[in-house]
Short mmCIF file of C-alpha atoms in Angstrom, two decimals:
data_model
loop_
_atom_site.label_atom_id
_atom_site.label_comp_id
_atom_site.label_asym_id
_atom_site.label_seq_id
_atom_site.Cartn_x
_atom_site.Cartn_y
_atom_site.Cartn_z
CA UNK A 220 96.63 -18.41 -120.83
CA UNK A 221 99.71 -20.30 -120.00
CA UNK A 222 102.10 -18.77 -117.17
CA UNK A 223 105.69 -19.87 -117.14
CA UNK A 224 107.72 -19.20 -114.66
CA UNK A 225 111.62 -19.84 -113.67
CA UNK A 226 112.64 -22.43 -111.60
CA UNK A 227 113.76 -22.14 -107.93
CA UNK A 228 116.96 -23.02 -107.02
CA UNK A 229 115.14 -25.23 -103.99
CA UNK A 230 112.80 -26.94 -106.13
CA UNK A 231 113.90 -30.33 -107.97
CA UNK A 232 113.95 -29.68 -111.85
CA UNK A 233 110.92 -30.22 -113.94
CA UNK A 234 110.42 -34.05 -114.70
CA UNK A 235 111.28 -33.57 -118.38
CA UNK A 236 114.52 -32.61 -117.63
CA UNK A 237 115.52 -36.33 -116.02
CA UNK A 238 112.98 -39.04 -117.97
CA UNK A 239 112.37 -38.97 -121.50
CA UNK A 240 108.60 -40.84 -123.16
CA UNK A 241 109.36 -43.63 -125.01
CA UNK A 242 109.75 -43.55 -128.64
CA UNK A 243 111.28 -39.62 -127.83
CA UNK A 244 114.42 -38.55 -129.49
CA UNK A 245 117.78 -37.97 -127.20
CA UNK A 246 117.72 -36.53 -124.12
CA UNK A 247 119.80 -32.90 -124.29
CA UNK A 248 123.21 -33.47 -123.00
CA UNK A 249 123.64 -29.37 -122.31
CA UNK A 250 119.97 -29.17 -120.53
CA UNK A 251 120.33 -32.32 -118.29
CA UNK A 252 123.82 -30.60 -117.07
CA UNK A 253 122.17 -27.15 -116.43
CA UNK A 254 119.24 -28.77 -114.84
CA UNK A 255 120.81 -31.41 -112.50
CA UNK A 256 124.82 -30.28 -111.95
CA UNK A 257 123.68 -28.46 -108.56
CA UNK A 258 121.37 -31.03 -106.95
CA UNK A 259 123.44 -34.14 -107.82
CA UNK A 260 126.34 -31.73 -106.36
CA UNK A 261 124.09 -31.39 -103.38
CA UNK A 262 123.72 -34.81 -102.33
CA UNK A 263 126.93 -35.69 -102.79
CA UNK A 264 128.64 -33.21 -100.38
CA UNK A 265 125.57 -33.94 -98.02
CA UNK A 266 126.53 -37.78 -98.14
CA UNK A 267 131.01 -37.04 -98.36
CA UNK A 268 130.89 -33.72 -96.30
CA UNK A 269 132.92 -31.86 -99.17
CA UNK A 270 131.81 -29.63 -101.22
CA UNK A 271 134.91 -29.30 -104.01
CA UNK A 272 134.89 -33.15 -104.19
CA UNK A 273 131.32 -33.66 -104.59
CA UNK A 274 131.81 -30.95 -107.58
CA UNK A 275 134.63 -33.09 -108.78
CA UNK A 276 132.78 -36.43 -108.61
CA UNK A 277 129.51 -35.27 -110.14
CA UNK A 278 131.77 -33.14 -113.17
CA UNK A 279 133.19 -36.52 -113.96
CA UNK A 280 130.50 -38.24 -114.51
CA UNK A 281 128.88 -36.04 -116.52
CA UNK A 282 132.51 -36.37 -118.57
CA UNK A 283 131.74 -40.37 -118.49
CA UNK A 284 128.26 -39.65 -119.93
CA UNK A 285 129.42 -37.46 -122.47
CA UNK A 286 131.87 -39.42 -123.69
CA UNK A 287 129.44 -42.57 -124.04
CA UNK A 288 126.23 -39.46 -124.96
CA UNK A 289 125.54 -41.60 -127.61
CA UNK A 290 124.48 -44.42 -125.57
CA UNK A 291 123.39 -43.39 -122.62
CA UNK A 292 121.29 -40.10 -124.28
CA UNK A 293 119.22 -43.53 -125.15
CA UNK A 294 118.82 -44.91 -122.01
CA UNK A 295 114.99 -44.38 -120.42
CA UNK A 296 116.66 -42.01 -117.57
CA UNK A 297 120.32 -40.91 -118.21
CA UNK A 298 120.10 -39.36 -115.01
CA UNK A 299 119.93 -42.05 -113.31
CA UNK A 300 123.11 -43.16 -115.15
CA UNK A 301 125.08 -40.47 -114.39
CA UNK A 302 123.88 -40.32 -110.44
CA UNK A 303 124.86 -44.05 -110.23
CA UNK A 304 128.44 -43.00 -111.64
CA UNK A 305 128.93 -40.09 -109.33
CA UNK A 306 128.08 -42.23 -106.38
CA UNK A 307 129.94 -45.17 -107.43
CA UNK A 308 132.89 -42.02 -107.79
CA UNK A 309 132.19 -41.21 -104.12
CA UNK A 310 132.14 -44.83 -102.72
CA UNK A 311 135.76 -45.71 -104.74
CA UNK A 312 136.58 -42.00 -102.73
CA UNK A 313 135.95 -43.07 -99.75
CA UNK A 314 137.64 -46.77 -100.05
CA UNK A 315 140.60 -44.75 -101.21
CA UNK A 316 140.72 -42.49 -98.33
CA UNK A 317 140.05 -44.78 -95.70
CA UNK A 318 142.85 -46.93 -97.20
CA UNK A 319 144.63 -43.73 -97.28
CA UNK A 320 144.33 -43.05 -93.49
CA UNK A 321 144.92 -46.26 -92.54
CA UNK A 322 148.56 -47.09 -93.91
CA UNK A 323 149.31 -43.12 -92.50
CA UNK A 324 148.13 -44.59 -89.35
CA UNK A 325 150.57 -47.48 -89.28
CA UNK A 326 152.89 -44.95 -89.95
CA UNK A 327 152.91 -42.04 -87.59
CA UNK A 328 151.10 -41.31 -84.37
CA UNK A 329 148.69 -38.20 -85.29
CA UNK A 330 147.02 -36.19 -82.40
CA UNK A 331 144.18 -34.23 -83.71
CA UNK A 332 141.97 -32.01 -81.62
CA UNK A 333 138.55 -33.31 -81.53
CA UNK A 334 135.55 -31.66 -83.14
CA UNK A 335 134.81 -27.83 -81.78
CA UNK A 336 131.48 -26.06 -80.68
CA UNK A 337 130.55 -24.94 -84.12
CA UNK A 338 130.17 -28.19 -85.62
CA UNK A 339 127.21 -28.88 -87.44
CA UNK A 340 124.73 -31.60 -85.91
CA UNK A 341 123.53 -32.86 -89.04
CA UNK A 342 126.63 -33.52 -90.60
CA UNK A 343 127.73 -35.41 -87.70
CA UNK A 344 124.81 -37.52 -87.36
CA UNK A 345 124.69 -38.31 -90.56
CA UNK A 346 128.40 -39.27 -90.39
CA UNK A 347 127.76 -41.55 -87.39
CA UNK A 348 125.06 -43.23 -89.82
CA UNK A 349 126.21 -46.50 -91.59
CA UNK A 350 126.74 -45.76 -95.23
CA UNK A 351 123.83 -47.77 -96.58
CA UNK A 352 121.10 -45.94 -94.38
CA UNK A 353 123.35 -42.56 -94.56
CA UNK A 354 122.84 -42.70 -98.64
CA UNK A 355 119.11 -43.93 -98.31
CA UNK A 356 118.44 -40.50 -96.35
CA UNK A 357 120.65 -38.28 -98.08
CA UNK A 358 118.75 -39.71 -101.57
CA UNK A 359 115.08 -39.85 -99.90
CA UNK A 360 115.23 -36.20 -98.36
CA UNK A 361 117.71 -34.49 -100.35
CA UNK A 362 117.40 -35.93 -103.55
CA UNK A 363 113.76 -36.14 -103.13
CA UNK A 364 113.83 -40.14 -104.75
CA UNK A 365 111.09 -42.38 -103.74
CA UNK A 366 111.71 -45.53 -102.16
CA UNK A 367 111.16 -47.40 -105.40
CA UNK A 368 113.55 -45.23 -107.17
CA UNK A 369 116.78 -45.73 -104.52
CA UNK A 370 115.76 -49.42 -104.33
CA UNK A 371 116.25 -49.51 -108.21
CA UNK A 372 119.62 -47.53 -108.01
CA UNK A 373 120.87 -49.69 -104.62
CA UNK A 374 119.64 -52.85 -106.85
CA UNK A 375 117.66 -53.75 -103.34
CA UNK A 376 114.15 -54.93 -102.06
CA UNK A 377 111.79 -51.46 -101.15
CA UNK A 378 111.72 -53.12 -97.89
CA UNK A 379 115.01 -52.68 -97.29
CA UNK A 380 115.05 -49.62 -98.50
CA UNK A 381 112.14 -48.61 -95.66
CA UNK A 382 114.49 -50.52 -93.06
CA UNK A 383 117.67 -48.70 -94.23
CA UNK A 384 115.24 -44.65 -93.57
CA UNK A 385 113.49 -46.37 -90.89
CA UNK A 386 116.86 -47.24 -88.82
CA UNK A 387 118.68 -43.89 -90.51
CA UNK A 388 115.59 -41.28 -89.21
CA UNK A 389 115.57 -43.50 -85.65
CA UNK A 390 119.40 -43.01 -85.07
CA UNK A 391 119.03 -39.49 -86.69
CA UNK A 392 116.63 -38.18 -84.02
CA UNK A 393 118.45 -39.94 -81.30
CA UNK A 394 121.45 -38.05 -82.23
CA UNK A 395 120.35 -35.17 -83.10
CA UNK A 396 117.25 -34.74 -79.85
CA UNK A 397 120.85 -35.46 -77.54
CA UNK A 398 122.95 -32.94 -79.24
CA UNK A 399 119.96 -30.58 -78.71
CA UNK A 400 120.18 -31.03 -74.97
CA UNK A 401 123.84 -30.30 -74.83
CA UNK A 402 123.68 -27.56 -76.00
CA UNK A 403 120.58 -25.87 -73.94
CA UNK A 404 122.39 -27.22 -71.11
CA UNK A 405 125.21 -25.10 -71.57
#
């Protein structure tokens, strides 16, 4: 007797939703969307910080892979296609807006209030991460990739990969252990 049983929204989808065996036909263009729209969503806000442009970046590259569906539906792991897009998306985002900020800098003298109470640690320590370690943790421990996997996508040694969560989880708990005793100070 075989029990089925639906997904969690907290687990990561089944594997044959994201790899296909070799020699199988295309890869579902509808069921890959259902089954990975929310957790590629995920790890983008968790590596931007925003939610409505993570949505945007991941719904355009699942536009780029289904206008090219009939290539990429071929590839051993279109997933992994369409994650590289949406990352490359939120790199080119943040070159834009740091460009952006920049010039308006030159421009104007801006006083902004720094960051209140209510803040949330782990989105500031993972700010104050630098981007390559900040993506290898946001892909290790959200995205639940392996070390091979991200060293594939980063087109990097595993070892640097391990250095890149080594440094990222040592910086991590350093922030994170000080903001703790802030705040039971207060």
């Amino acid at each position: 007797m075989t029990v089925t049983r639906e997904p969690r929204l907290d687990e990561p989808p089944p594997e044959e939703t994201t790899r296909r065996p070799a020699g199988a036909g295309p890869v579902d263009f509808d069921g890959l969307y259902h089954a990975h729209f929310r957790s590629l969503t995920i790890q983008l806000t968790a590596y931007c910080g925003d939610l409505a442009q993570a949505q945007d970046m991941v719904q355009e590259a699942f536009c780029r892979a289904f206008a090219r569906w009939s290539r990429v539906s071929r590839y051993d792991d279109p997933l992994a296609w369409i994650r590289r897009v949406a990352w490359n998306l939120a790199t080119s985002r943040w070159r834009r807006v740091r460009t952006a900020q920049a010039w308006l800098h030159r421009q104007r003298e801006e006083h902004v209030p720094g960051p209140g109470p209510d803040r949330v640690a782990l989105t500031a320590a993972l700010a104050d991460l630098p981007a390559n370690q900040r993506r290898a943790v946001v892909l290790h421990y959200l995205a639940d990739l392996s070390v091979a996997q991200i060293a594939a996508q980063e087109n990097v040694p595993e070892g640097t990969v391990k250095s890149w969560l080594h440094r990222g989880r040592a910086a991590l708990a350093a922030k994170l252990t000080t903001t703790n005793e802030v705040h039971h100070h207060d």
